[in-house]
Amino acid sequence: MNQYLNTEIVCTLAGLGCAEGTEYYKSPDCLESLKDLIKFLRRDDSTCEIRRQLGNSKVLENDLIAIVKSCTPKEQDIFDMVIRLMVNLTQPAALCFEHGKIPEDKTGQHYYLELVNQLQSYKEAFTDKEAMAVIGRELSRTLQKDWDDRQEEDYLLIERVLLLIRNILHVPANPQAEKRTDDDASIHDQVVWGLHQNGVDDLLLYIASSPDERRWCMHTLEIISLMLREQNPESLARAGDSRSKSEKSEDVRQLETIRERELAEKKKNAKKFSGRHSRFGGTFYINNMMSIADKRQMIYHHSVADAKNLTFDREKSAPRKRKNQIIAKEMTVERRSTLSIRLFLQGFCKQFLEHCYNPLLYVVRDNLMHERSQENDESYFLWAMKFFMEFTRHFDFRVDFVGETMSVSNFQYVLKILMQYYDSFVEDKQNPVTWGRRLHLAVQAYKELLMYVLFMEKSNDETLRSNAKVIKANIFYMVEYRDVFLFLVRKFDKSKQSKAYLRDLVETFHVFLKMLEDYCSGKSHIVIQQKKKKKKTKKRKSKQAPARVNLSAEQADEMWQAMASELSSWIQGHNGTIPESVVPFDAASDIPIDQQRVSALSRIQTQLQNCEYGESIALLRAAREVWPNDSFGAADGDPEDEFMCLHDIFKMTDLPIETTPLADAEAEVNEEEILQLVESKFISLSCWKFPNFLSYSRLACPSILQPYCWLLGFYRENSAKTNHYLVKMLHRVAVDLKIVPMMFQLSLFVTFNRVLHDPAASQYKEMVKFARYILGNFFEMLPKNPVLCVELSTWKTTDACYEISEGYGSLQNRRSLKKSGATWSYEEEEELKSLYHQYQEGEDDVIDKILDNLQDDTRTRRQIINKLFLLGLVTDKRAFRKPAAKKGAWGADEEEQLRAVYEEYKQSDGDIVEKILSHLTNTSRSRRQVVNQLVKMGLVEDRKTLRKKRKPGEKRGTLRDEGEEDASDYLSSSSDSESDNESLDQTSVPTLVSSLKDCGNIYLIEYVNREPDIALSTFLFASGLQEQLEWIQSQLRRVAEDREDGDNWQAYPLVTITEENEEALSNSQFRAMLKKIGLVPPVTGQQTFWRIPIGMRPAQLRQAADELEGKRHTE
């Protein structure tokens, strides 16, 4: 230090005053000297010379504390200046350096440690009860002033006193110097006790609860967090209470574990004891180890009690570990204070929860959301949530104490902060540890929110249970809440994030899974939001679609031969996904329906020429539903019939080359699409079950299992709950998902070996049982797979696990079987030739005979025909085409049988058509076909007489009576046959469940009985919408007849042909009537017309139509 500067500081310190015994006498220049010291600190350099000099001179301990205690009310200026200087001297050491960061060089770190030691001595000086009493008394005097009477100096004094208390409590502890144990008062405890004795804690509660002191809310919350920094909320809540049975059993378990390990260590050391003196240790020969003399026998000149202790690294320097291999240090420190301090803090927390928690956190959150606070102050908000919610959960479960943070919006806010912290953790490479601690705090806060919801669900209060249900419905509905834990576990980095963080993350994930599993139990499925990926392409210039050309017969044959094989694969579904949303005609167009049929044929032919096989097949199938039994083939035809139908369309020569308005519209849409070759995520609705969450792609992956297996290696440090959570997750993957080979990993086997040979293995029964199960499966597979030991060195995917279980190459074989036209071996080709020559002269179908006698029963008719064509055995595939029976044609024998059966049962009770169907020899006939044929034959004049007859007194079918069974069957069958992760569409999910019950943004599918409103119907009739009501009635009755005659129900669109009907659908009262009777509005962006849902039964449709008609006649 500059000698002149050193002299100036010494002289300034001498001008403060002097102490004689217990009295301190201030010099006349005391105020000026204090100002000079503040000026010196303001001009301090990056090495903090002046600050370190003042610390070494112990100015705070010897002078400033004494000045504070000796100040009189007339010396307010001196008191204010001393407080200002104290705030400067006690600020955190890191803030004294550039950018508030600890220096990385050795000299800078030495200066930093010197400042920390000085701060610790300052903190010890503030254990003086009298000094803290003066500060508390001055703060109380200032706060008692009315708001209007306060001057600017009063506000500055309040802020500086709060900052001084914050700085003192912020000083880190020095356990090595203090040498304090649990249940002993550390320096931090003594400072906190001094605050309590002088009433400062009551002043903090007043500031936190008073609406007039909101400007100090962040300072107050920070001070409270520092007061409770080393306390555990659970132990604090139970202070003074007798230990529970669970606590006693946990202590006994820990003592037994320590005792068993100590006894095992003693036995092990006793075996190593040797009776020979150490001077006669002797020389040892180590066999099978290369020596200097090129012999496999090495001489060892040290006594060896255990062969494992043999080492050559005694005099070597330990290699430095790479940064990514160094485990992050644990930053959280917890200790148990004396009982008196714990009881005081318990009462303080109780009063804070009762009077301050809700108003204070409301103001803090409002400041954070409107950016009226300092950067990263969200951590104090998260700490307060985490600490006080856990405290009240163990002390006195009161939801009203923490009602401000128990809301869906707060869940969303905490999740937002959590993801912001993670983004900063990834992006800020210079401070990963700091962001890791903040991220840990956010995870702890989120865990407490979940734990509180879990406690609310188990409460006896019905209101709490219903509120918990609403919160759970919301957090399970949103995809962000469900996937956040999987994301954080995958991104865990042990070099930057601590084991405590991973333990809390594992526990939170386990609690979330249990809550989700309980919520989904008893429900067939729930409706959730789900992110999907959607491919877009770059905006491209509009191109003229390739025009169709008229081919000659030779050109058509040549082109057909080239495309036949690939087209056949498309028809069988092996080459890709065939589009579904294809519209073959425009119902609102003025073009006749027959002309649109010709246009559809022309479009199919054009697509075939342009090699657009998927589009042509989709258009063929869609057109077949519009024009059945026409040029588009039969509805019940097999793939071969579709192939031949496309062949006939391709060979047509009289089709016009034109584009319909529908095609033009589609072309315009395609030209305007933006194709950007990037994947963007969008939100859709899906039907979902809990097993969907426990899927291969989510849990059965190395990125999830690696952190779990790594943390399991510290099973001795983990609590019993943490070990249970770890084993449970591994059990889900190995047993529930049946992927045991994924557990075949060397690091996990090392942990299993330690557990099985642990002297206290009896305390880890669950781990021992799981380890024996995995090892048993490993040694069971080992004889079948000799290279299984090599697989231990790597983490395995699900594909690798499948090959380990089923054999290497089995996955490729499995995939090849799914492809079209599986390869034919030479033996199979010879077998096919032999069978063809054997049966080609017979009268029966050759292909059927070959299928019956072929050894490979996986071959299809199409594959055999194609192979015969490629082998040159046949020249025309059409020769093997089965003649398709015309659908709906009745032979003479069938008509006679129908007549006889009708005459027999026409006078009987019950359903006549059902009895006729049961006696017909042709079981493929549908109800509608029988009714139409009876009318055609003149046996029945009115088809209404063939409707089902109801028993006397039976009510007209209600939605609950008639629809419940079918709906449950539909849901169960759809969940078994289709993926639960497909997007929810109003035409695919049964809309007899057309009402979705709103339960806090979650929608549960259930039945609703819709009854039309008399007043609304009367209003529509008076408004001139009589024709439109009749149109709705006719559509309802028509669909009722169709559904009564057939079993293949589909959602029926209400296509508006006239302008009057279109205008009626724009009437809000008319739309309300449609909703009343159970019709479904179009999905925005996906559908155009209203629909009669698939779930409305014929009786319900007729009932709705009759009620509308009855109300009109009444009016």
CSV table of C-alpha atoms in Angstrom, one decimal, residues 729-1037:
chain,number,residue,atom,x,y,z
A,729,MET,CA,-38.0,-46.2,-11.6
A,730,LEU,CA,-35.6,-49.0,-12.6
A,731,HIS,CA,-38.4,-51.5,-11.8
A,732,ARG,CA,-40.7,-49.6,-14.1
A,733,VAL,CA,-38.3,-50.0,-17.0
A,734,ALA,CA,-37.1,-53.5,-16.3
A,735,VAL,CA,-40.4,-55.1,-15.1
A,736,ASP,CA,-43.3,-53.0,-16.2
A,737,LEU,CA,-41.9,-52.2,-19.7
A,738,LYS,CA,-40.2,-55.7,-19.8
A,739,ILE,CA,-36.8,-54.4,-20.9
A,740,VAL,CA,-34.5,-56.2,-18.5
A,741,PRO,CA,-31.4,-56.1,-20.8
A,742,MET,CA,-31.3,-52.3,-20.4
A,743,MET,CA,-30.2,-53.0,-16.8
A,744,PHE,CA,-27.2,-54.9,-18.0
A,745,GLN,CA,-24.6,-52.2,-17.4
A,746,LEU,CA,-21.3,-52.5,-15.7
A,747,SER,CA,-21.6,-49.4,-13.4
A,748,LEU,CA,-25.0,-50.7,-12.2
A,749,PHE,CA,-23.6,-54.2,-11.6
A,750,VAL,CA,-20.8,-52.6,-9.5
A,751,THR,CA,-23.4,-51.0,-7.3
A,752,PHE,CA,-25.3,-54.3,-7.1
A,753,ASN,CA,-22.1,-56.0,-6.0
A,754,ARG,CA,-21.5,-53.4,-3.3
A,755,VAL,CA,-25.1,-53.7,-2.0
A,756,LEU,CA,-25.0,-57.5,-1.9
A,757,HIS,CA,-21.7,-57.6,0.0
A,758,ASP,CA,-22.6,-54.7,2.3
A,759,PRO,CA,-22.6,-55.8,5.9
A,760,ALA,CA,-25.8,-53.7,6.4
A,761,ALA,CA,-27.5,-55.3,3.4
A,762,SER,CA,-30.4,-56.2,5.6
A,763,GLN,CA,-31.3,-52.5,5.6
A,764,TYR,CA,-31.6,-52.4,1.8
A,765,LYS,CA,-34.0,-55.3,1.2
A,766,GLU,CA,-35.6,-53.7,-1.8
A,767,MET,CA,-32.3,-53.1,-3.5
A,768,VAL,CA,-31.1,-56.6,-2.8
A,769,LYS,CA,-34.2,-58.1,-4.2
A,770,PHE,CA,-34.1,-56.1,-7.4
A,771,ALA,CA,-30.3,-56.7,-7.8
A,772,ARG,CA,-30.9,-60.5,-7.5
A,773,TYR,CA,-33.7,-60.3,-10.1
A,774,ILE,CA,-31.5,-58.5,-12.6
A,775,LEU,CA,-28.5,-60.6,-12.1
A,776,GLY,CA,-30.6,-63.8,-12.3
A,777,ASN,CA,-31.8,-62.7,-15.7
A,778,PHE,CA,-28.3,-61.9,-16.8
A,779,PHE,CA,-26.8,-65.2,-16.0
A,780,GLU,CA,-29.9,-66.9,-17.5
A,781,MET,CA,-29.2,-65.2,-20.8
A,782,LEU,CA,-25.5,-65.6,-20.7
A,783,PRO,CA,-25.3,-69.2,-22.0
A,784,LYS,CA,-27.5,-68.3,-25.0
A,785,ASN,CA,-25.5,-65.1,-25.7
A,786,PRO,CA,-21.7,-65.6,-25.1
A,787,VAL,CA,-20.9,-62.0,-25.9
A,788,LEU,CA,-23.3,-60.6,-23.4
A,789,CYS,CA,-20.4,-59.6,-21.1
A,790,VAL,CA,-19.2,-57.3,-23.7
A,791,GLU,CA,-22.6,-55.5,-23.7
A,792,LEU,CA,-22.0,-54.5,-20.1
A,793,SER,CA,-19.6,-51.7,-21.1
A,794,THR,CA,-22.2,-49.6,-23.0
A,795,TRP,CA,-25.6,-48.2,-22.4
A,796,LYS,CA,-28.2,-49.8,-24.7
A,797,THR,CA,-31.2,-48.6,-26.6
A,798,THR,CA,-34.5,-50.5,-26.9
A,799,ASP,CA,-33.4,-51.9,-30.3
A,800,ALA,CA,-30.2,-53.3,-28.8
A,801,CYS,CA,-32.1,-54.8,-25.9
A,802,TYR,CA,-34.5,-56.5,-28.3
A,803,GLU,CA,-31.6,-58.1,-30.2
A,804,ILE,CA,-29.9,-59.2,-26.9
A,805,SER,CA,-33.2,-61.0,-25.9
A,806,GLU,CA,-34.2,-62.4,-29.3
A,807,GLY,CA,-30.8,-62.8,-31.0
A,808,TYR,CA,-28.6,-60.5,-33.1
A,809,GLY,CA,-30.2,-59.7,-36.4
A,810,SER,CA,-33.7,-60.5,-35.2
A,811,LEU,CA,-34.7,-56.8,-35.4
A,812,GLN,CA,-33.7,-56.6,-39.0
A,813,ASN,CA,-35.6,-59.8,-39.8
A,814,ARG,CA,-38.6,-58.5,-38.0
A,815,ARG,CA,-38.6,-55.3,-40.0
A,816,SER,CA,-38.0,-57.0,-43.3
A,817,LEU,CA,-41.1,-59.1,-42.7
A,818,LYS,CA,-43.2,-56.0,-42.6
A,819,LYS,CA,-42.0,-54.8,-46.0
A,820,SER,CA,-44.0,-55.7,-49.1
A,821,GLY,CA,-42.9,-58.5,-51.3
A,822,ALA,CA,-40.5,-60.2,-48.9
A,823,THR,CA,-37.6,-61.8,-50.8
A,824,TRP,CA,-38.0,-65.3,-52.2
A,825,SER,CA,-35.3,-67.8,-51.7
A,826,TYR,CA,-34.3,-70.3,-54.4
A,827,GLU,CA,-36.1,-73.1,-52.6
A,828,GLU,CA,-39.3,-71.1,-52.3
A,829,GLU,CA,-39.3,-70.2,-56.0
A,830,GLU,CA,-38.8,-73.9,-56.9
A,831,GLU,CA,-41.7,-74.9,-54.6
A,832,LEU,CA,-43.9,-72.2,-56.2
A,833,LYS,CA,-43.1,-73.5,-59.7
A,834,SER,CA,-43.8,-77.1,-58.7
A,835,LEU,CA,-47.2,-76.2,-57.1
A,836,TYR,CA,-48.2,-74.1,-60.1
A,837,HIS,CA,-47.5,-76.8,-62.6
A,838,GLN,CA,-49.3,-79.3,-60.4
A,839,TYR,CA,-52.6,-77.4,-60.1
A,840,GLN,CA,-52.7,-75.3,-63.3
A,841,GLU,CA,-54.7,-77.9,-65.2
A,842,GLY,CA,-57.4,-78.3,-62.5
A,843,GLU,CA,-60.8,-76.7,-62.4
A,844,ASP,CA,-60.3,-75.1,-59.0
A,845,ASP,CA,-58.7,-71.7,-58.4
A,846,VAL,CA,-54.9,-72.2,-58.9
A,847,ILE,CA,-53.9,-69.5,-56.5
A,848,ASP,CA,-56.1,-70.9,-53.7
A,849,LYS,CA,-54.6,-74.3,-54.1
A,850,ILE,CA,-51.1,-72.8,-54.0
A,851,LEU,CA,-51.9,-70.9,-50.8
A,852,ASP,CA,-53.3,-74.0,-49.2
A,853,ASN,CA,-50.2,-76.1,-49.9
A,854,LEU,CA,-47.4,-73.5,-49.7
A,855,GLN,CA,-45.1,-74.0,-46.6
A,856,ASP,CA,-44.8,-70.2,-46.0
A,857,ASP,CA,-48.3,-69.3,-44.7
A,858,THR,CA,-47.4,-65.6,-44.6
A,859,ARG,CA,-47.6,-65.2,-48.3
A,860,THR,CA,-50.5,-63.3,-49.8
A,861,ARG,CA,-52.5,-63.9,-53.0
A,862,ARG,CA,-51.1,-60.7,-54.5
A,863,GLN,CA,-47.4,-61.8,-53.7
A,864,ILE,CA,-47.9,-65.1,-55.4
A,865,ILE,CA,-49.5,-63.6,-58.5
A,866,ASN,CA,-46.7,-61.1,-58.8
A,867,LYS,CA,-44.0,-63.7,-58.4
A,868,LEU,CA,-45.6,-66.0,-61.0
A,869,PHE,CA,-45.6,-63.0,-63.4
A,870,LEU,CA,-42.0,-62.2,-62.7
A,871,LEU,CA,-41.0,-65.9,-63.2
A,872,GLY,CA,-42.7,-65.8,-66.6
A,873,LEU,CA,-45.2,-68.5,-65.8
A,874,VAL,CA,-48.1,-66.2,-66.5
A,875,THR,CA,-48.5,-63.3,-68.9
A,876,ASP,CA,-51.8,-61.8,-67.7
A,877,LYS,CA,-52.5,-61.2,-64.0
A,878,ARG,CA,-56.2,-60.6,-64.8
A,879,ALA,CA,-56.6,-64.3,-65.5
A,880,PHE,CA,-56.4,-64.9,-61.8
A,881,ARG,CA,-58.9,-62.3,-60.8
A,882,LYS,CA,-61.9,-63.6,-58.9
A,883,PRO,CA,-65.2,-62.6,-60.3
A,884,ALA,CA,-66.7,-60.2,-57.7
A,885,ALA,CA,-70.3,-60.9,-57.0
A,886,LYS,CA,-72.4,-57.8,-57.5
A,887,LYS,CA,-73.3,-56.4,-54.2
A,888,GLY,CA,-77.0,-56.3,-53.5
A,889,ALA,CA,-78.0,-58.8,-56.2
A,890,TRP,CA,-80.6,-61.4,-55.0
A,891,GLY,CA,-80.8,-64.7,-56.7
A,892,ALA,CA,-84.0,-66.6,-57.2
A,893,ASP,CA,-83.3,-69.1,-54.4
A,894,GLU,CA,-82.6,-66.2,-52.0
A,895,GLU,CA,-85.8,-64.5,-52.9
A,896,GLU,CA,-87.8,-67.7,-52.3
A,897,GLN,CA,-86.1,-68.2,-49.0
A,898,LEU,CA,-86.8,-64.5,-48.0
A,899,ARG,CA,-90.4,-64.8,-49.0
A,900,ALA,CA,-90.9,-68.0,-46.9
A,901,VAL,CA,-89.2,-66.7,-43.8
A,902,TYR,CA,-91.2,-63.4,-44.0
A,903,GLU,CA,-94.5,-65.3,-44.3
A,904,GLU,CA,-93.5,-67.3,-41.3
A,905,TYR,CA,-92.6,-64.4,-39.0
A,906,LYS,CA,-94.6,-61.4,-40.3
A,907,GLN,CA,-97.3,-61.8,-37.5
A,908,SER,CA,-94.8,-62.5,-34.7
A,909,ASP,CA,-93.8,-60.0,-32.0
A,910,GLY,CA,-90.4,-58.5,-31.7
A,911,ASP,CA,-88.0,-57.5,-34.4
A,912,ILE,CA,-89.1,-59.3,-37.7
A,913,VAL,CA,-86.0,-58.3,-39.6
A,914,GLU,CA,-83.7,-59.7,-37.0
A,915,LYS,CA,-85.5,-63.1,-37.1
A,916,ILE,CA,-85.2,-63.1,-40.9
A,917,LEU,CA,-81.5,-62.3,-40.8
A,918,SER,CA,-80.9,-65.2,-38.4
A,919,HIS,CA,-82.6,-67.7,-40.8
A,920,LEU,CA,-81.0,-66.6,-44.1
A,921,THR,CA,-78.3,-68.8,-45.5
A,922,ASN,CA,-76.4,-65.8,-46.8
A,923,THR,CA,-75.1,-64.3,-43.5
A,924,SER,CA,-73.5,-61.3,-45.3
A,925,ARG,CA,-76.9,-59.7,-45.9
A,926,SER,CA,-77.4,-56.5,-43.9
A,927,ARG,CA,-80.6,-55.2,-42.3
A,928,ARG,CA,-81.0,-52.5,-44.9
A,929,GLN,CA,-80.7,-55.0,-47.8
A,930,VAL,CA,-83.4,-57.2,-46.4
A,931,VAL,CA,-85.8,-54.2,-45.9
A,932,ASN,CA,-85.2,-52.9,-49.4
A,933,GLN,CA,-85.7,-56.3,-51.0
A,934,LEU,CA,-89.0,-56.9,-49.1
A,935,VAL,CA,-90.3,-53.5,-50.4
A,936,LYS,CA,-89.0,-54.3,-53.9
A,937,MET,CA,-90.8,-57.7,-53.9
A,938,GLY,CA,-94.0,-56.0,-52.8
A,939,LEU,CA,-94.3,-58.0,-49.5
A,940,VAL,CA,-94.1,-54.7,-47.5
A,941,GLU,CA,-95.6,-51.4,-48.5
A,942,ASP,CA,-94.3,-49.2,-45.7
A,943,ARG,CA,-90.8,-49.9,-44.3
A,944,LYS,CA,-91.9,-48.4,-40.9
A,945,THR,CA,-93.8,-51.6,-40.2
A,946,LEU,CA,-90.4,-53.4,-40.0
A,947,ARG,CA,-89.1,-51.2,-37.2
A,948,LYS,CA,-88.3,-52.7,-33.8
A,949,LYS,CA,-91.4,-53.1,-31.7
A,950,ARG,CA,-91.2,-51.9,-28.2
A,951,LYS,CA,-92.8,-53.6,-25.2
A,952,PRO,CA,-95.8,-51.9,-23.6
A,953,GLY,CA,-94.7,-49.3,-21.1
A,954,GLU,CA,-91.1,-49.1,-22.4
A,955,LYS,CA,-89.9,-45.5,-22.7
A,956,ARG,CA,-88.6,-44.2,-25.9
A,957,GLY,CA,-84.8,-44.8,-25.9
A,958,THR,CA,-83.0,-42.4,-23.7
A,959,LEU,CA,-79.3,-41.6,-24.1
A,960,ARG,CA,-78.4,-43.3,-20.9
A,961,ASP,CA,-80.4,-46.5,-21.6
A,962,GLU,CA,-79.5,-46.9,-25.2
A,963,GLY,CA,-76.1,-45.3,-25.6
A,964,GLU,CA,-74.1,-46.2,-22.6
A,965,GLU,CA,-73.3,-49.7,-23.5
A,966,ASP,CA,-72.4,-48.9,-27.1
A,967,ALA,CA,-70.3,-45.9,-26.0
A,968,SER,CA,-68.3,-48.0,-23.6
A,969,ASP,CA,-67.8,-50.7,-26.2
A,970,TYR,CA,-66.7,-48.1,-28.7
A,971,LEU,CA,-64.2,-46.6,-26.2
A,972,SER,CA,-62.8,-49.9,-25.2
A,973,SER,CA,-62.4,-51.1,-28.8
A,974,SER,CA,-60.9,-47.9,-30.1
A,975,SER,CA,-58.4,-47.8,-27.3
A,976,ASP,CA,-57.3,-51.4,-28.1
A,977,SER,CA,-57.1,-51.0,-31.8
A,978,GLU,CA,-55.8,-47.5,-32.3
A,979,SER,CA,-52.9,-45.6,-30.7
A,980,ASP,CA,-53.9,-43.5,-27.8
A,981,ASN,CA,-51.6,-40.7,-29.0
A,982,GLU,CA,-53.5,-39.9,-32.2
A,983,SER,CA,-55.1,-36.5,-32.4
A,984,LEU,CA,-58.6,-36.1,-31.1
A,985,ASP,CA,-61.1,-35.4,-33.8
A,986,GLN,CA,-64.8,-34.8,-33.4
A,987,THR,CA,-65.5,-37.4,-36.0
A,988,SER,CA,-63.3,-40.1,-34.5
A,989,VAL,CA,-64.2,-39.8,-30.9
A,990,PRO,CA,-67.9,-40.8,-30.2
A,991,THR,CA,-69.8,-37.6,-29.9
A,992,LEU,CA,-72.7,-39.2,-28.1
A,993,VAL,CA,-70.1,-37.8,-25.8
A,994,SER,CA,-70.5,-34.6,-27.6
A,995,SER,CA,-70.4,-32.7,-24.3
A,996,LEU,CA,-67.0,-32.3,-22.7
A,997,LYS,CA,-67.2,-31.6,-19.1
A,998,ASP,CA,-65.0,-28.7,-18.2
A,999,CYS,CA,-62.9,-29.4,-15.1
A,1000,GLY,CA,-60.4,-26.7,-15.1
A,1001,ASN,CA,-59.3,-27.0,-18.7
A,1002,ILE,CA,-59.4,-30.8,-18.6
A,1003,TYR,CA,-62.3,-32.5,-20.4
A,1004,LEU,CA,-63.7,-35.8,-19.4
A,1005,ILE,CA,-65.9,-37.6,-21.9
A,1006,GLU,CA,-69.3,-38.4,-20.6
A,1007,TYR,CA,-73.0,-38.6,-21.8
A,1008,VAL,CA,-75.3,-35.6,-21.9
A,1009,ASN,CA,-79.0,-35.8,-22.5
A,1010,ARG,CA,-79.9,-32.9,-24.7
A,1011,GLU,CA,-83.5,-31.7,-24.9
A,1012,PRO,CA,-84.7,-28.9,-27.2
A,1013,ASP,CA,-85.9,-25.7,-25.6
A,1014,ILE,CA,-89.7,-25.0,-26.2
A,1015,ALA,CA,-89.2,-21.3,-26.1
A,1016,LEU,CA,-86.3,-21.4,-28.5
A,1017,SER,CA,-88.1,-23.6,-30.9
A,1018,THR,CA,-91.1,-21.3,-30.8
A,1019,PHE,CA,-88.9,-18.3,-31.5
A,1020,LEU,CA,-87.3,-19.9,-34.5
A,1021,PHE,CA,-90.7,-20.9,-35.9
A,1022,ALA,CA,-91.9,-17.3,-35.5
A,1023,SER,CA,-88.8,-16.0,-37.1
A,1024,GLY,CA,-89.6,-17.7,-40.4
A,1025,LEU,CA,-87.2,-20.6,-40.1
A,1026,GLN,CA,-89.9,-23.3,-40.5
A,1027,GLU,CA,-88.4,-24.7,-43.6
A,1028,GLN,CA,-85.0,-25.0,-42.0
A,1029,LEU,CA,-86.5,-26.8,-39.0
A,1030,GLU,CA,-88.2,-29.2,-41.4
A,1031,TRP,CA,-84.9,-29.7,-43.2
A,1032,ILE,CA,-83.2,-30.6,-39.9
A,1033,GLN,CA,-86.0,-33.1,-39.1
A,1034,SER,CA,-85.8,-34.7,-42.5
A,1035,GLN,CA,-82.0,-35.2,-42.1
A,1036,LEU,CA,-82.5,-36.6,-38.6
A,1037,ARG,CA,-85.0,-39.2,-39.8
